[in-house]
């Protein structure tokens, strides 16, 4: 700070009552030219005769405390999680219109197991038995006749497809996994070649606990079981694809088992009690993916019951 001072050799020294020596003329009563901006205009240095230290009159502006800002309280974690938006996915649909023409549409809907099960049964390249011969699933068109075990040839009314992304942020890891079924796993020509099945695929078979039944439908002893339940690490292997995979599913004019590379596998059906697992708005969104129907009743009855391997094993143990 620039104060008006005399040369050092002309300064007279005076000792104060507290033992501190001060030089006459070392302090000025004028305001410093380079005063800090932190002091107000009324802040001055006051000189008293033989005063030990200069005192400041007034309060430095920087020393005054501003009122603390009021911040809103943080929202509870539960409330934040409840507002989390579900992961959405794009679904593609090809269907047979009321006038007999083939139409297609794209939809955006939640990537939940209930929605994805309708699109994720068969990987691209899976062979379907039709009245015109074997046809890859990606080349199948609505209106074509596909072979079923129960009703013979049935028309395809709806084909849905989606893409499985290995690193997608889905609800369960099983949604990004597929099942590779080696050739001849379930007998000669079942399947004829390796088959890649998605999370929505089910296989028709007769478990040991129900082999004594001999009838039709639920009385036949045959059930639809998820393909993933047959994993044994040798002939049936669960894998996470290293790259995106396009998968498909299809609806017939009735629920049935279709011929897939020599195996009997399930056509799509949403199952029983879906309206109890979905709210009305979500159910309406789900039904919008199927332009060829108006309500769940249009899917018809299940051709065979469904059961997991755990349920079947418990029957065998009993």
PDB file of C-alpha atoms in Angstrom:
ATOM      1  CA  UNK A   1       0.000   0.000   0.000  1.00  0.00           C
ATOM      2  CA  UNK A   2       1.275   3.486  -0.864  1.00  0.00           C
ATOM      3  CA  UNK A   3       1.453   5.678   2.210  1.00  0.00           C
ATOM      4  CA  UNK A   4       3.016   9.146   2.471  1.00  0.00           C
ATOM      5  CA  UNK A   5       6.264   8.572   4.328  1.00  0.00           C
ATOM      6  CA  UNK A   6       9.501  10.349   5.003  1.00  0.00           C
ATOM      7  CA  UNK A   7      12.906   8.965   4.127  1.00  0.00           C
ATOM      8  CA  UNK A   8      14.013   6.424   6.681  1.00  0.00           C
ATOM      9  CA  UNK A   9      16.952   8.501   7.897  1.00  0.00           C
ATOM     10  CA  UNK A  10      14.606  11.344   8.925  1.00  0.00           C
ATOM     11  CA  UNK A  11      12.100   9.218  10.847  1.00  0.00           C
ATOM     12  CA  UNK A  12      11.897   9.784  14.574  1.00  0.00           C
ATOM     13  CA  UNK A  13      11.063   6.716  16.646  1.00  0.00           C
ATOM     14  CA  UNK A  14       8.730   6.858  19.614  1.00  0.00           C
ATOM     15  CA  UNK A  15       8.065   3.949  21.978  1.00  0.00           C
ATOM     16  CA  UNK A  16       4.506   3.454  23.015  1.00  0.00           C
ATOM     17  CA  UNK A  17       3.171   2.381  26.370  1.00  0.00           C
ATOM     18  CA  UNK A  18       2.894  -1.225  25.146  1.00  0.00           C
ATOM     19  CA  UNK A  19       6.541  -1.350  24.113  1.00  0.00           C
ATOM     20  CA  UNK A  20       5.968  -1.021  20.347  1.00  0.00           C
ATOM     21  CA  UNK A  21       8.188   1.501  18.537  1.00  0.00           C
ATOM     22  CA  UNK A  22       6.587   3.554  15.784  1.00  0.00           C
ATOM     23  CA  UNK A  23       8.177   6.064  13.477  1.00  0.00           C
ATOM     24  CA  UNK A  24       6.692   9.514  13.262  1.00  0.00           C
ATOM     25  CA  UNK A  25       5.178  10.078   9.820  1.00  0.00           C
ATOM     26  CA  UNK A  26       5.067   6.388   8.951  1.00  0.00           C
ATOM     27  CA  UNK A  27       1.288   6.436   8.818  1.00  0.00           C
ATOM     28  CA  UNK A  28      -0.912   8.863   6.979  1.00  0.00           C
ATOM     29  CA  UNK A  29      -4.402   9.996   7.771  1.00  0.00           C
ATOM     30  CA  UNK A  30      -5.260   9.979   4.078  1.00  0.00           C
ATOM     31  CA  UNK A  31      -7.056   7.028   2.444  1.00  0.00           C
ATOM     32  CA  UNK A  32      -4.637   4.782   0.507  1.00  0.00           C
ATOM     33  CA  UNK A  33      -4.703   5.232  -3.191  1.00  0.00           C
ATOM     34  CA  UNK A  34      -4.817   1.494  -3.865  1.00  0.00           C
ATOM     35  CA  UNK A  35      -7.410   0.612  -1.234  1.00  0.00           C
ATOM     36  CA  UNK A  36      -8.866  -2.831  -1.631  1.00  0.00           C
ATOM     37  CA  UNK A  37     -12.322  -2.989  -3.151  1.00  0.00           C
ATOM     38  CA  UNK A  38     -13.487  -5.049  -0.183  1.00  0.00           C
ATOM     39  CA  UNK A  39     -13.795  -1.852   1.908  1.00  0.00           C
ATOM     40  CA  UNK A  40     -16.630   0.612   1.628  1.00  0.00           C
ATOM     41  CA  UNK A  41     -16.111   4.267   0.961  1.00  0.00           C
ATOM     42  CA  UNK A  42     -16.609   5.073   4.637  1.00  0.00           C
ATOM     43  CA  UNK A  43     -13.848   2.711   5.728  1.00  0.00           C
ATOM     44  CA  UNK A  44     -10.944   4.948   6.689  1.00  0.00           C
ATOM     45  CA  UNK A  45      -7.761   4.620   8.612  1.00  0.00           C
ATOM     46  CA  UNK A  46      -7.887   6.837  11.688  1.00  0.00           C
ATOM     47  CA  UNK A  47      -4.618   7.948  13.236  1.00  0.00           C
ATOM     48  CA  UNK A  48      -4.441   8.728  16.919  1.00  0.00           C
ATOM     49  CA  UNK A  49      -1.359  10.282  18.484  1.00  0.00           C
ATOM     50  CA  UNK A  50       1.071   7.589  19.537  1.00  0.00           C
ATOM     51  CA  UNK A  51      -1.528   4.894  18.776  1.00  0.00           C
ATOM     52  CA  UNK A  52      -0.106   1.356  18.665  1.00  0.00           C
ATOM     53  CA  UNK A  53      -2.133   0.181  15.655  1.00  0.00           C
ATOM     54  CA  UNK A  54      -4.489   1.844  13.178  1.00  0.00           C
ATOM     55  CA  UNK A  55      -8.132   0.976  13.682  1.00  0.00           C
ATOM     56  CA  UNK A  56     -10.803   0.576  11.032  1.00  0.00           C
ATOM     57  CA  UNK A  57     -14.071   2.381  11.396  1.00  0.00           C
ATOM     58  CA  UNK A  58     -16.867   0.548   9.679  1.00  0.00           C
ATOM     59  CA  UNK A  59     -17.222  -3.115   8.700  1.00  0.00           C
ATOM     60  CA  UNK A  60     -15.522  -4.584   5.613  1.00  0.00           C
ATOM     61  CA  UNK A  61     -18.071  -5.455   2.955  1.00  0.00           C
ATOM     62  CA  UNK A  62     -16.494  -8.900   2.462  1.00  0.00           C
ATOM     63  CA  UNK A  63     -16.961  -9.672   6.124  1.00  0.00           C
ATOM     64  CA  UNK A  64     -20.715  -9.186   5.951  1.00  0.00           C
ATOM     65  CA  UNK A  65     -22.542 -12.497   5.611  1.00  0.00           C
ATOM     66  CA  UNK A  66     -25.193 -12.765   2.924  1.00  0.00           C
ATOM     67  CA  UNK A  67     -28.281 -14.786   3.744  1.00  0.00           C
ATOM     68  CA  UNK A  68     -27.883 -18.432   2.766  1.00  0.00           C
ATOM     69  CA  UNK A  69     -30.022 -19.492  -0.215  1.00  0.00           C
ATOM     70  CA  UNK A  70     -32.943 -21.754   0.593  1.00  0.00           C
ATOM     71  CA  UNK A  71     -32.624 -25.035  -1.255  1.00  0.00           C
ATOM     72  CA  UNK A  72     -35.548 -27.409  -1.757  1.00  0.00           C
ATOM     73  CA  UNK A  73     -35.330 -30.632   0.152  1.00  0.00           C
ATOM     74  CA  UNK A  74     -34.122 -33.624  -1.830  1.00  0.00           C
ATOM     75  CA  UNK A  75     -36.873 -35.922  -3.060  1.00  0.00           C
ATOM     76  CA  UNK A  76     -36.976 -39.329  -1.401  1.00  0.00           C
ATOM     77  CA  UNK A  77     -35.267 -42.131  -3.298  1.00  0.00           C
ATOM     78  CA  UNK A  78     -38.495 -44.072  -3.528  1.00  0.00           C
ATOM     79  CA  UNK A  79     -40.258 -41.199  -5.281  1.00  0.00           C
ATOM     80  CA  UNK A  80     -37.407 -40.832  -7.767  1.00  0.00           C
ATOM     81  CA  UNK A  81     -37.430 -44.519  -8.611  1.00  0.00           C
ATOM     82  CA  UNK A  82     -41.194 -44.533  -9.067  1.00  0.00           C
ATOM     83  CA  UNK A  83     -40.863 -41.858 -11.759  1.00  0.00           C
ATOM     84  CA  UNK A  84     -38.277 -43.816 -13.720  1.00  0.00           C
ATOM     85  CA  UNK A  85     -39.406 -44.309 -17.282  1.00  0.00           C
ATOM     86  CA  UNK A  86     -39.451 -47.896 -18.594  1.00  0.00           C
ATOM     87  CA  UNK A  87     -37.053 -48.903 -21.336  1.00  0.00           C
ATOM     88  CA  UNK A  88     -38.815 -48.747 -24.692  1.00  0.00           C
ATOM     89  CA  UNK A  89     -38.274 -50.928 -27.737  1.00  0.00           C
ATOM     90  CA  UNK A  90     -39.249 -50.833 -31.392  1.00  0.00           C
ATOM     91  CA  UNK A  91     -41.379 -53.733 -32.613  1.00  0.00           C
ATOM     92  CA  UNK A  92     -42.179 -54.495 -36.251  1.00  0.00           C
ATOM     93  CA  UNK A  93     -45.381 -56.201 -37.335  1.00  0.00           C
ATOM     94  CA  UNK A  94     -46.553 -57.748 -40.614  1.00  0.00           C
ATOM     95  CA  UNK A  95     -50.148 -58.939 -40.742  1.00  0.00           C
ATOM     96  CA  UNK A  96     -52.972 -60.049 -42.988  1.00  0.00           C
ATOM     97  CA  UNK A  97     -55.548 -57.279 -43.300  1.00  0.00           C
ATOM     98  CA  UNK A  98     -59.304 -57.722 -43.388  1.00  0.00           C
ATOM     99  CA  UNK A  99     -59.263 -57.323 -47.179  1.00  0.00           C
ATOM    100  CA  UNK A 100     -56.695 -60.093 -47.530  1.00  0.00           C
ATOM    101  CA  UNK A 101     -53.798 -57.753 -48.281  1.00  0.00           C
ATOM    102  CA  UNK A 102     -50.500 -57.810 -46.420  1.00  0.00           C
ATOM    103  CA  UNK A 103     -49.830 -54.760 -44.305  1.00  0.00           C
ATOM    104  CA  UNK A 104     -47.050 -53.762 -41.901  1.00  0.00           C
ATOM    105  CA  UNK A 105     -46.499 -51.327 -39.066  1.00  0.00           C
ATOM    106  CA  UNK A 106     -43.921 -50.255 -36.508  1.00  0.00           C
ATOM    107  CA  UNK A 107     -44.605 -49.754 -32.831  1.00  0.00           C
ATOM    108  CA  UNK A 108     -42.791 -48.473 -29.770  1.00  0.00           C
ATOM    109  CA  UNK A 109     -43.699 -50.252 -26.537  1.00  0.00           C
ATOM    110  CA  UNK A 110     -42.074 -51.235 -23.214  1.00  0.00           C
ATOM    111  CA  UNK A 111     -39.250 -53.763 -23.331  1.00  0.00           C
ATOM    112  CA  UNK A 112     -40.832 -56.021 -20.714  1.00  0.00           C
ATOM    113  CA  UNK A 113     -40.942 -59.844 -20.795  1.00  0.00           C
ATOM    114  CA  UNK A 114     -44.707 -59.758 -21.478  1.00  0.00           C
ATOM    115  CA  UNK A 115     -44.231 -57.667 -24.625  1.00  0.00           C
ATOM    116  CA  UNK A 116     -41.023 -59.279 -25.837  1.00  0.00           C
ATOM    117  CA  UNK A 117     -42.428 -62.820 -25.542  1.00  0.00           C
ATOM    118  CA  UNK A 118     -44.624 -62.038 -28.551  1.00  0.00           C
ATOM    119  CA  UNK A 119     -41.594 -61.284 -30.751  1.00  0.00           C
ATOM    120  CA  UNK A 120     -38.672 -63.381 -29.550  1.00  0.00           C
ATOM    121  CA  UNK A 121     -39.155 -67.076 -30.398  1.00  0.00           C
ATOM    122  CA  UNK A 122     -37.127 -67.860 -33.531  1.00  0.00           C
ATOM    123  CA  UNK A 123     -33.862 -66.382 -34.771  1.00  0.00           C
ATOM    124  CA  UNK A 124     -33.340 -65.353 -38.342  1.00  0.00           C
ATOM    125  CA  UNK A 125     -32.689 -68.408 -40.540  1.00  0.00           C
ATOM    126  CA  UNK A 126     -34.956 -70.820 -38.624  1.00  0.00           C
ATOM    127  CA  UNK A 127     -36.717 -73.191 -41.060  1.00  0.00           C
ATOM    128  CA  UNK A 128     -40.517 -73.476 -41.010  1.00  0.00           C
ATOM    129  CA  UNK A 129     -42.489 -76.267 -42.710  1.00  0.00           C
ATOM    130  CA  UNK A 130     -45.060 -74.802 -45.106  1.00  0.00           C
ATOM    131  CA  UNK A 131     -47.236 -76.293 -47.819  1.00  0.00           C
ATOM    132  CA  UNK A 132     -44.688 -74.888 -50.284  1.00  0.00           C
ATOM    133  CA  UNK A 133     -41.741 -76.546 -48.528  1.00  0.00           C
ATOM    134  CA  UNK A 134     -39.253 -75.321 -45.950  1.00  0.00           C
ATOM    135  CA  UNK A 135     -39.127 -71.543 -45.568  1.00  0.00           C
ATOM    136  CA  UNK A 136     -36.838 -69.370 -43.480  1.00  0.00           C
ATOM    137  CA  UNK A 137     -38.731 -67.389 -40.870  1.00  0.00           C
ATOM    138  CA  UNK A 138     -37.619 -64.067 -42.360  1.00  0.00           C
ATOM    139  CA  UNK A 139     -39.096 -65.065 -45.741  1.00  0.00           C
ATOM    140  CA  UNK A 140     -42.449 -66.152 -44.327  1.00  0.00           C
ATOM    141  CA  UNK A 141     -45.413 -63.929 -45.265  1.00  0.00           C
ATOM    142  CA  UNK A 142     -48.904 -63.593 -43.796  1.00  0.00           C
ATOM    143  CA  UNK A 143     -51.356 -65.736 -45.732  1.00  0.00           C
ATOM    144  CA  UNK A 144     -48.914 -68.603 -46.266  1.00  0.00           C
ATOM    145  CA  UNK A 145     -49.993 -72.025 -44.993  1.00  0.00           C
ATOM    146  CA  UNK A 146     -47.772 -73.471 -42.273  1.00  0.00           C
ATOM    147  CA  UNK A 147     -47.853 -77.084 -41.065  1.00  0.00           C
ATOM    148  CA  UNK A 148     -49.183 -77.784 -37.557  1.00  0.00           C
ATOM    149  CA  UNK A 149     -49.275 -81.040 -35.601  1.00  0.00           C
ATOM    150  CA  UNK A 150     -52.944 -80.722 -34.636  1.00  0.00           C
ATOM    151  CA  UNK A 151     -54.814 -79.060 -37.507  1.00  0.00           C
ATOM    152  CA  UNK A 152     -52.690 -79.603 -40.590  1.00  0.00           C
ATOM    153  CA  UNK A 153     -51.936 -76.498 -42.693  1.00  0.00           C
ATOM    154  CA  UNK A 154     -53.025 -73.217 -41.051  1.00  0.00           C
ATOM    155  CA  UNK A 155     -52.713 -69.670 -42.416  1.00  0.00           C
ATOM    156  CA  UNK A 156     -50.231 -67.281 -40.867  1.00  0.00           C
ATOM    157  CA  UNK A 157     -52.080 -64.134 -39.790  1.00  0.00           C
ATOM    158  CA  UNK A 158     -49.369 -62.160 -37.994  1.00  0.00           C
ATOM    159  CA  UNK A 159     -45.565 -62.059 -37.843  1.00  0.00           C
ATOM    160  CA  UNK A 160     -43.734 -59.927 -35.293  1.00  0.00           C
ATOM    161  CA  UNK A 161     -40.018 -59.172 -35.087  1.00  0.00           C
ATOM    162  CA  UNK A 162     -37.573 -57.319 -32.883  1.00  0.00           C
ATOM    163  CA  UNK A 163     -33.831 -57.145 -32.305  1.00  0.00           C
ATOM    164  CA  UNK A 164     -32.156 -58.614 -29.231  1.00  0.00           C
ATOM    165  CA  UNK A 165     -29.340 -56.328 -28.080  1.00  0.00           C
ATOM    166  CA  UNK A 166     -26.748 -58.033 -25.850  1.00  0.00           C
ATOM    167  CA  UNK A 167     -26.155 -54.907 -23.746  1.00  0.00           C
ATOM    168  CA  UNK A 168     -29.745 -53.656 -23.592  1.00  0.00           C
ATOM    169  CA  UNK A 169     -30.893 -52.335 -20.162  1.00  0.00           C
ATOM    170  CA  UNK A 170     -33.739 -54.841 -19.748  1.00  0.00           C
ATOM    171  CA  UNK A 171     -35.603 -56.054 -16.654  1.00  0.00           C
ATOM    172  CA  UNK A 172     -34.081 -59.557 -16.548  1.00  0.00           C
ATOM    173  CA  UNK A 173     -30.851 -60.975 -18.057  1.00  0.00           C
ATOM    174  CA  UNK A 174     -32.849 -63.767 -19.737  1.00  0.00           C
ATOM    175  CA  UNK A 175     -34.268 -61.206 -22.167  1.00  0.00           C
ATOM    176  CA  UNK A 176     -30.841 -60.888 -23.831  1.00  0.00           C
ATOM    177  CA  UNK A 177     -29.993 -64.606 -23.873  1.00  0.00           C
ATOM    178  CA  UNK A 178     -30.745 -67.251 -26.485  1.00  0.00           C
ATOM    179  CA  UNK A 179     -30.737 -71.045 -26.563  1.00  0.00           C
ATOM    180  CA  UNK A 180     -28.802 -73.053 -29.124  1.00  0.00           C
ATOM    181  CA  UNK A 181     -30.308 -76.493 -29.786  1.00  0.00           C
ATOM    182  CA  UNK A 182     -27.877 -78.868 -31.478  1.00  0.00           C
ATOM    183  CA  UNK A 183     -29.021 -81.120 -34.315  1.00  0.00           C
ATOM    184  CA  UNK A 184     -30.708 -84.395 -33.230  1.00  0.00           C
ATOM    185  CA  UNK A 185     -30.947 -83.282 -29.596  1.00  0.00           C
ATOM    186  CA  UNK A 186     -34.501 -84.622 -29.176  1.00  0.00           C
ATOM    187  CA  UNK A 187     -34.177 -87.517 -31.644  1.00  0.00           C
ATOM    188  CA  UNK A 188     -33.221 -88.130 -35.235  1.00  0.00           C
ATOM    189  CA  UNK A 189     -33.953 -84.976 -37.209  1.00  0.00           C
ATOM    190  CA  UNK A 190     -35.237 -83.086 -34.154  1.00  0.00           C
ATOM    191  CA  UNK A 191     -33.951 -80.614 -35.028  1.00  0.00           C
ATOM    192  CA  UNK A 192     -32.622 -81.216 -38.517  1.00  0.00           C
ATOM    193  CA  UNK A 193     -29.927 -78.578 -37.969  1.00  0.00           C
ATOM    194  CA  UNK A 194     -28.816 -76.347 -35.132  1.00  0.00           C
ATOM    195  CA  UNK A 195     -31.592 -73.978 -34.068  1.00  0.00           C
ATOM    196  CA  UNK A 196     -31.266 -70.654 -32.269  1.00  0.00           C
ATOM    197  CA  UNK A 197     -34.331 -70.033 -30.112  1.00  0.00           C
ATOM    198  CA  UNK A 198     -35.183 -66.821 -28.315  1.00  0.00           C
ATOM    199  CA  UNK A 199     -36.628 -66.215 -24.825  1.00  0.00           C
ATOM    200  CA  UNK A 200     -40.218 -66.569 -26.090  1.00  0.00           C
ATOM    201  CA  UNK A 201     -39.805 -70.049 -27.588  1.00  0.00           C
ATOM    202  CA  UNK A 202     -41.616 -73.098 -26.142  1.00  0.00           C
ATOM    203  CA  UNK A 203     -41.246 -76.737 -27.141  1.00  0.00           C
ATOM    204  CA  UNK A 204     -44.051 -79.309 -27.175  1.00  0.00           C
ATOM    205  CA  UNK A 205     -43.079 -82.545 -25.423  1.00  0.00           C
ATOM    206  CA  UNK A 206     -44.474 -85.319 -23.265  1.00  0.00           C
ATOM    207  CA  UNK A 207     -42.829 -85.421 -19.817  1.00  0.00           C
ATOM    208  CA  UNK A 208     -42.287 -88.735 -18.061  1.00  0.00           C
ATOM    209  CA  UNK A 209     -44.820 -87.932 -15.353  1.00  0.00           C
ATOM    210  CA  UNK A 210     -47.634 -87.607 -17.966  1.00  0.00           C
ATOM    211  CA  UNK A 211     -46.840 -90.441 -20.359  1.00  0.00           C
ATOM    212  CA  UNK A 212     -49.736 -92.562 -19.087  1.00  0.00           C
ATOM    213  CA  UNK A 213     -52.241 -90.010 -20.429  1.00  0.00           C
ATOM    214  CA  UNK A 214     -53.666 -90.763 -23.843  1.00  0.00           C
ATOM    215  CA  UNK A 215     -56.098 -88.223 -25.233  1.00  0.00           C
ATOM    216  CA  UNK A 216     -56.179 -84.881 -26.980  1.00  0.00           C
ATOM    217  CA  UNK A 217     -55.216 -81.400 -25.865  1.00  0.00           C
ATOM    218  CA  UNK A 218     -54.691 -81.201 -22.107  1.00  0.00           C
ATOM    219  CA  UNK A 219     -55.488 -84.930 -21.796  1.00  0.00           C
ATOM    220  CA  UNK A 220     -52.723 -85.939 -24.199  1.00  0.00           C
ATOM    221  CA  UNK A 221     -49.983 -85.542 -21.600  1.00  0.00           C
ATOM    222  CA  UNK A 222     -48.164 -83.052 -23.822  1.00  0.00           C
ATOM    223  CA  UNK A 223     -47.188 -79.585 -22.571  1.00  0.00           C
ATOM    224  CA  UNK A 224     -45.413 -76.504 -23.850  1.00  0.00           C
ATOM    225  CA  UNK A 225     -42.200 -75.850 -21.898  1.00  0.00           C
ATOM    226  CA  UNK A 226     -39.750 -72.947 -22.384  1.00  0.00           C
ATOM    227  CA  UNK A 227     -36.825 -74.025 -24.541  1.00  0.00           C
ATOM    228  CA  UNK A 228     -34.419 -72.448 -22.049  1.00  0.00           C
ATOM    229  CA  UNK A 229     -35.499 -75.041 -19.441  1.00  0.00           C
ATOM    230  CA  UNK A 230     -33.832 -77.802 -21.477  1.00  0.00           C
ATOM    231  CA  UNK A 231     -30.350 -76.345 -21.044  1.00  0.00           C
ATOM    232  CA  UNK A 232     -27.817 -79.075 -20.269  1.00  0.00           C
ATOM    233  CA  UNK A 233     -24.551 -77.414 -21.323  1.00  0.00           C
ATOM    234  CA  UNK A 234     -23.946 -79.986 -24.089  1.00  0.00           C
ATOM    235  CA  UNK A 235     -26.831 -80.366 -26.545  1.00  0.00           C
ATOM    236  CA  UNK A 236     -28.806 -77.327 -25.407  1.00  0.00           C
ATOM    237  CA  UNK A 237     -26.732 -74.289 -24.495  1.00  0.00           C
ATOM    238  CA  UNK A 238     -27.705 -70.839 -23.222  1.00  0.00           C
ATOM    239  CA  UNK A 239     -25.644 -68.075 -24.802  1.00  0.00           C
ATOM    240  CA  UNK A 240     -25.522 -64.300 -24.921  1.00  0.00           C
ATOM    241  CA  UNK A 241     -25.123 -63.338 -28.591  1.00  0.00           C
ATOM    242  CA  UNK A 242     -22.032 -61.231 -29.274  1.00  0.00           C
ATOM    243  CA  UNK A 243     -23.967 -58.978 -31.652  1.00  0.00           C
ATOM    244  CA  UNK A 244     -27.596 -57.941 -32.233  1.00  0.00           C
ATOM    245  CA  UNK A 245     -29.891 -60.757 -33.399  1.00  0.00           C
ATOM    246  CA  UNK A 246     -33.244 -60.380 -35.157  1.00  0.00           C
ATOM    247  CA  UNK A 247     -35.904 -62.704 -33.758  1.00  0.00           C
ATOM    248  CA  UNK A 248     -39.478 -63.479 -34.807  1.00  0.00           C
ATOM    249  CA  UNK A 249     -42.753 -64.965 -33.652  1.00  0.00           C
ATOM    250  CA  UNK A 250     -46.006 -65.694 -35.448  1.00  0.00           C
ATOM    251  CA  UNK A 251     -49.742 -66.083 -34.877  1.00  0.00           C
ATOM    252  CA  UNK A 252     -52.046 -68.487 -36.681  1.00  0.00           C
ATOM    253  CA  UNK A 253     -55.812 -68.455 -36.885  1.00  0.00           C
ATOM    254  CA  UNK A 254     -55.696 -70.704 -33.801  1.00  0.00           C
ATOM    255  CA  UNK A 255     -53.124 -71.652 -31.193  1.00  0.00           C
ATOM    256  CA  UNK A 256     -51.109 -74.700 -32.315  1.00  0.00           C
ATOM    257  CA  UNK A 257     -47.721 -76.389 -32.433  1.00  0.00           C
ATOM    258  CA  UNK A 258     -45.862 -75.573 -35.644  1.00  0.00           C
ATOM    259  CA  UNK A 259     -43.179 -77.605 -37.390  1.00  0.00           C
ATOM    260  CA  UNK A 260     -39.829 -75.871 -36.809  1.00  0.00           C
ATOM    261  CA  UNK A 261     -36.813 -77.683 -38.270  1.00  0.00           C
ATOM    262  CA  UNK A 262     -38.393 -81.023 -37.372  1.00  0.00           C
ATOM    263  CA  UNK A 263     -39.551 -79.999 -33.864  1.00  0.00           C
ATOM    264  CA  UNK A 264     -43.032 -79.109 -32.651  1.00  0.00           C
ATOM    265  CA  UNK A 265     -42.905 -75.603 -31.211  1.00  0.00           C
ATOM    266  CA  UNK A 266     -45.580 -73.188 -30.013  1.00  0.00           C
ATOM    267  CA  UNK A 267     -47.193 -70.462 -32.051  1.00  0.00           C
ATOM    268  CA  UNK A 268     -47.753 -67.274 -30.117  1.00  0.00           C
ATOM    269  CA  UNK A 269     -50.485 -66.980 -27.528  1.00  0.00           C
ATOM    270  CA  UNK A 270     -50.457 -64.399 -24.681  1.00  0.00           C
ATOM    271  CA  UNK A 271     -51.583 -66.996 -22.165  1.00  0.00           C
ATOM    272  CA  UNK A 272     -54.319 -66.894 -19.600  1.00  0.00           C
ATOM    273  CA  UNK A 273     -54.895 -64.041 -17.163  1.00  0.00           C
ATOM    274  CA  UNK A 274     -52.917 -61.390 -19.031  1.00  0.00           C
ATOM    275  CA  UNK A 275     -55.585 -58.799 -18.227  1.00  0.00           C
ATOM    276  CA  UNK A 276     -54.877 -59.408 -14.532  1.00  0.00           C
ATOM    277  CA  UNK A 277     -51.143 -58.767 -14.937  1.00  0.00           C
ATOM    278  CA  UNK A 278     -51.567 -55.559 -16.943  1.00  0.00           C
ATOM    279  CA  UNK A 279     -53.471 -52.377 -16.303  1.00  0.00           C
ATOM    280  CA  UNK A 280     -56.118 -51.288 -18.829  1.00  0.00           C
ATOM    281  CA  UNK A 281     -53.837 -48.773 -20.564  1.00  0.00           C
ATOM    282  CA  UNK A 282     -50.959 -51.223 -20.893  1.00  0.00           C
ATOM    283  CA  UNK A 283     -53.302 -53.936 -22.119  1.00  0.00           C
ATOM    284  CA  UNK A 284     -54.675 -51.598 -24.788  1.00  0.00           C
ATOM    285  CA  UNK A 285     -51.109 -50.848 -25.906  1.00  0.00           C
ATOM    286  CA  UNK A 286     -50.354 -54.576 -26.025  1.00  0.00           C
ATOM    287  CA  UNK A 287     -53.427 -55.338 -28.148  1.00  0.00           C
ATOM    288  CA  UNK A 288     -52.505 -52.524 -30.549  1.00  0.00           C
ATOM    289  CA  UNK A 289     -49.541 -54.683 -31.625  1.00  0.00           C
ATOM    290  CA  UNK A 290     -52.008 -57.195 -33.094  1.00  0.00           C
ATOM    291  CA  UNK A 291     -54.138 -55.363 -35.686  1.00  0.00           C
ATOM    292  CA  UNK A 292     -55.853 -58.612 -36.719  1.00  0.00           C
ATOM    293  CA  UNK A 293     -57.617 -59.037 -33.338  1.00  0.00           C
ATOM    294  CA  UNK A 294     -59.797 -56.900 -31.095  1.00  0.00           C
ATOM    295  CA  UNK A 295     -59.618 -58.632 -27.711  1.00  0.00           C
ATOM    296  CA  UNK A 296     -57.741 -61.368 -25.888  1.00  0.00           C
ATOM    297  CA  UNK A 297     -60.583 -63.785 -26.636  1.00  0.00           C
ATOM    298  CA  UNK A 298     -59.664 -63.628 -30.323  1.00  0.00           C
ATOM    299  CA  UNK A 299     -56.488 -65.597 -29.586  1.00  0.00           C
ATOM    300  CA  UNK A 300     -58.668 -68.589 -28.776  1.00  0.00           C
ATOM    301  CA  UNK A 301     -57.957 -71.376 -26.262  1.00  0.00           C
ATOM    302  CA  UNK A 302     -54.545 -72.877 -25.594  1.00  0.00           C
ATOM    303  CA  UNK A 303     -53.895 -76.016 -27.635  1.00  0.00           C
ATOM    304  CA  UNK A 304     -51.914 -77.542 -24.744  1.00  0.00           C
ATOM    305  CA  UNK A 305     -51.154 -76.450 -21.195  1.00  0.00           C
ATOM    306  CA  UNK A 306     -47.881 -74.775 -20.294  1.00  0.00           C
ATOM    307  CA  UNK A 307     -45.486 -75.984 -17.607  1.00  0.00           C
ATOM    308  CA  UNK A 308     -41.883 -75.287 -16.618  1.00  0.00           C
ATOM    309  CA  UNK A 309     -39.339 -78.033 -15.991  1.00  0.00           C
ATOM    310  CA  UNK A 310     -39.418 -77.272 -12.265  1.00  0.00           C
ATOM    311  CA  UNK A 311     -43.165 -77.929 -12.196  1.00  0.00           C
ATOM    312  CA  UNK A 312     -42.753 -81.141 -14.164  1.00  0.00           C
ATOM    313  CA  UNK A 313     -39.933 -82.337 -11.911  1.00  0.00           C
ATOM    314  CA  UNK A 314     -42.141 -81.794  -8.865  1.00  0.00           C
ATOM    315  CA  UNK A 315     -44.812 -83.996 -10.500  1.00  0.00           C
ATOM    316  CA  UNK A 316     -42.259 -86.712 -11.113  1.00  0.00           C
ATOM    317  CA  UNK A 317     -41.051 -86.551  -7.506  1.00  0.00           C
ATOM    318  CA  UNK A 318     -44.625 -86.855  -6.240  1.00  0.00           C
TER     319      UNK A 318
END
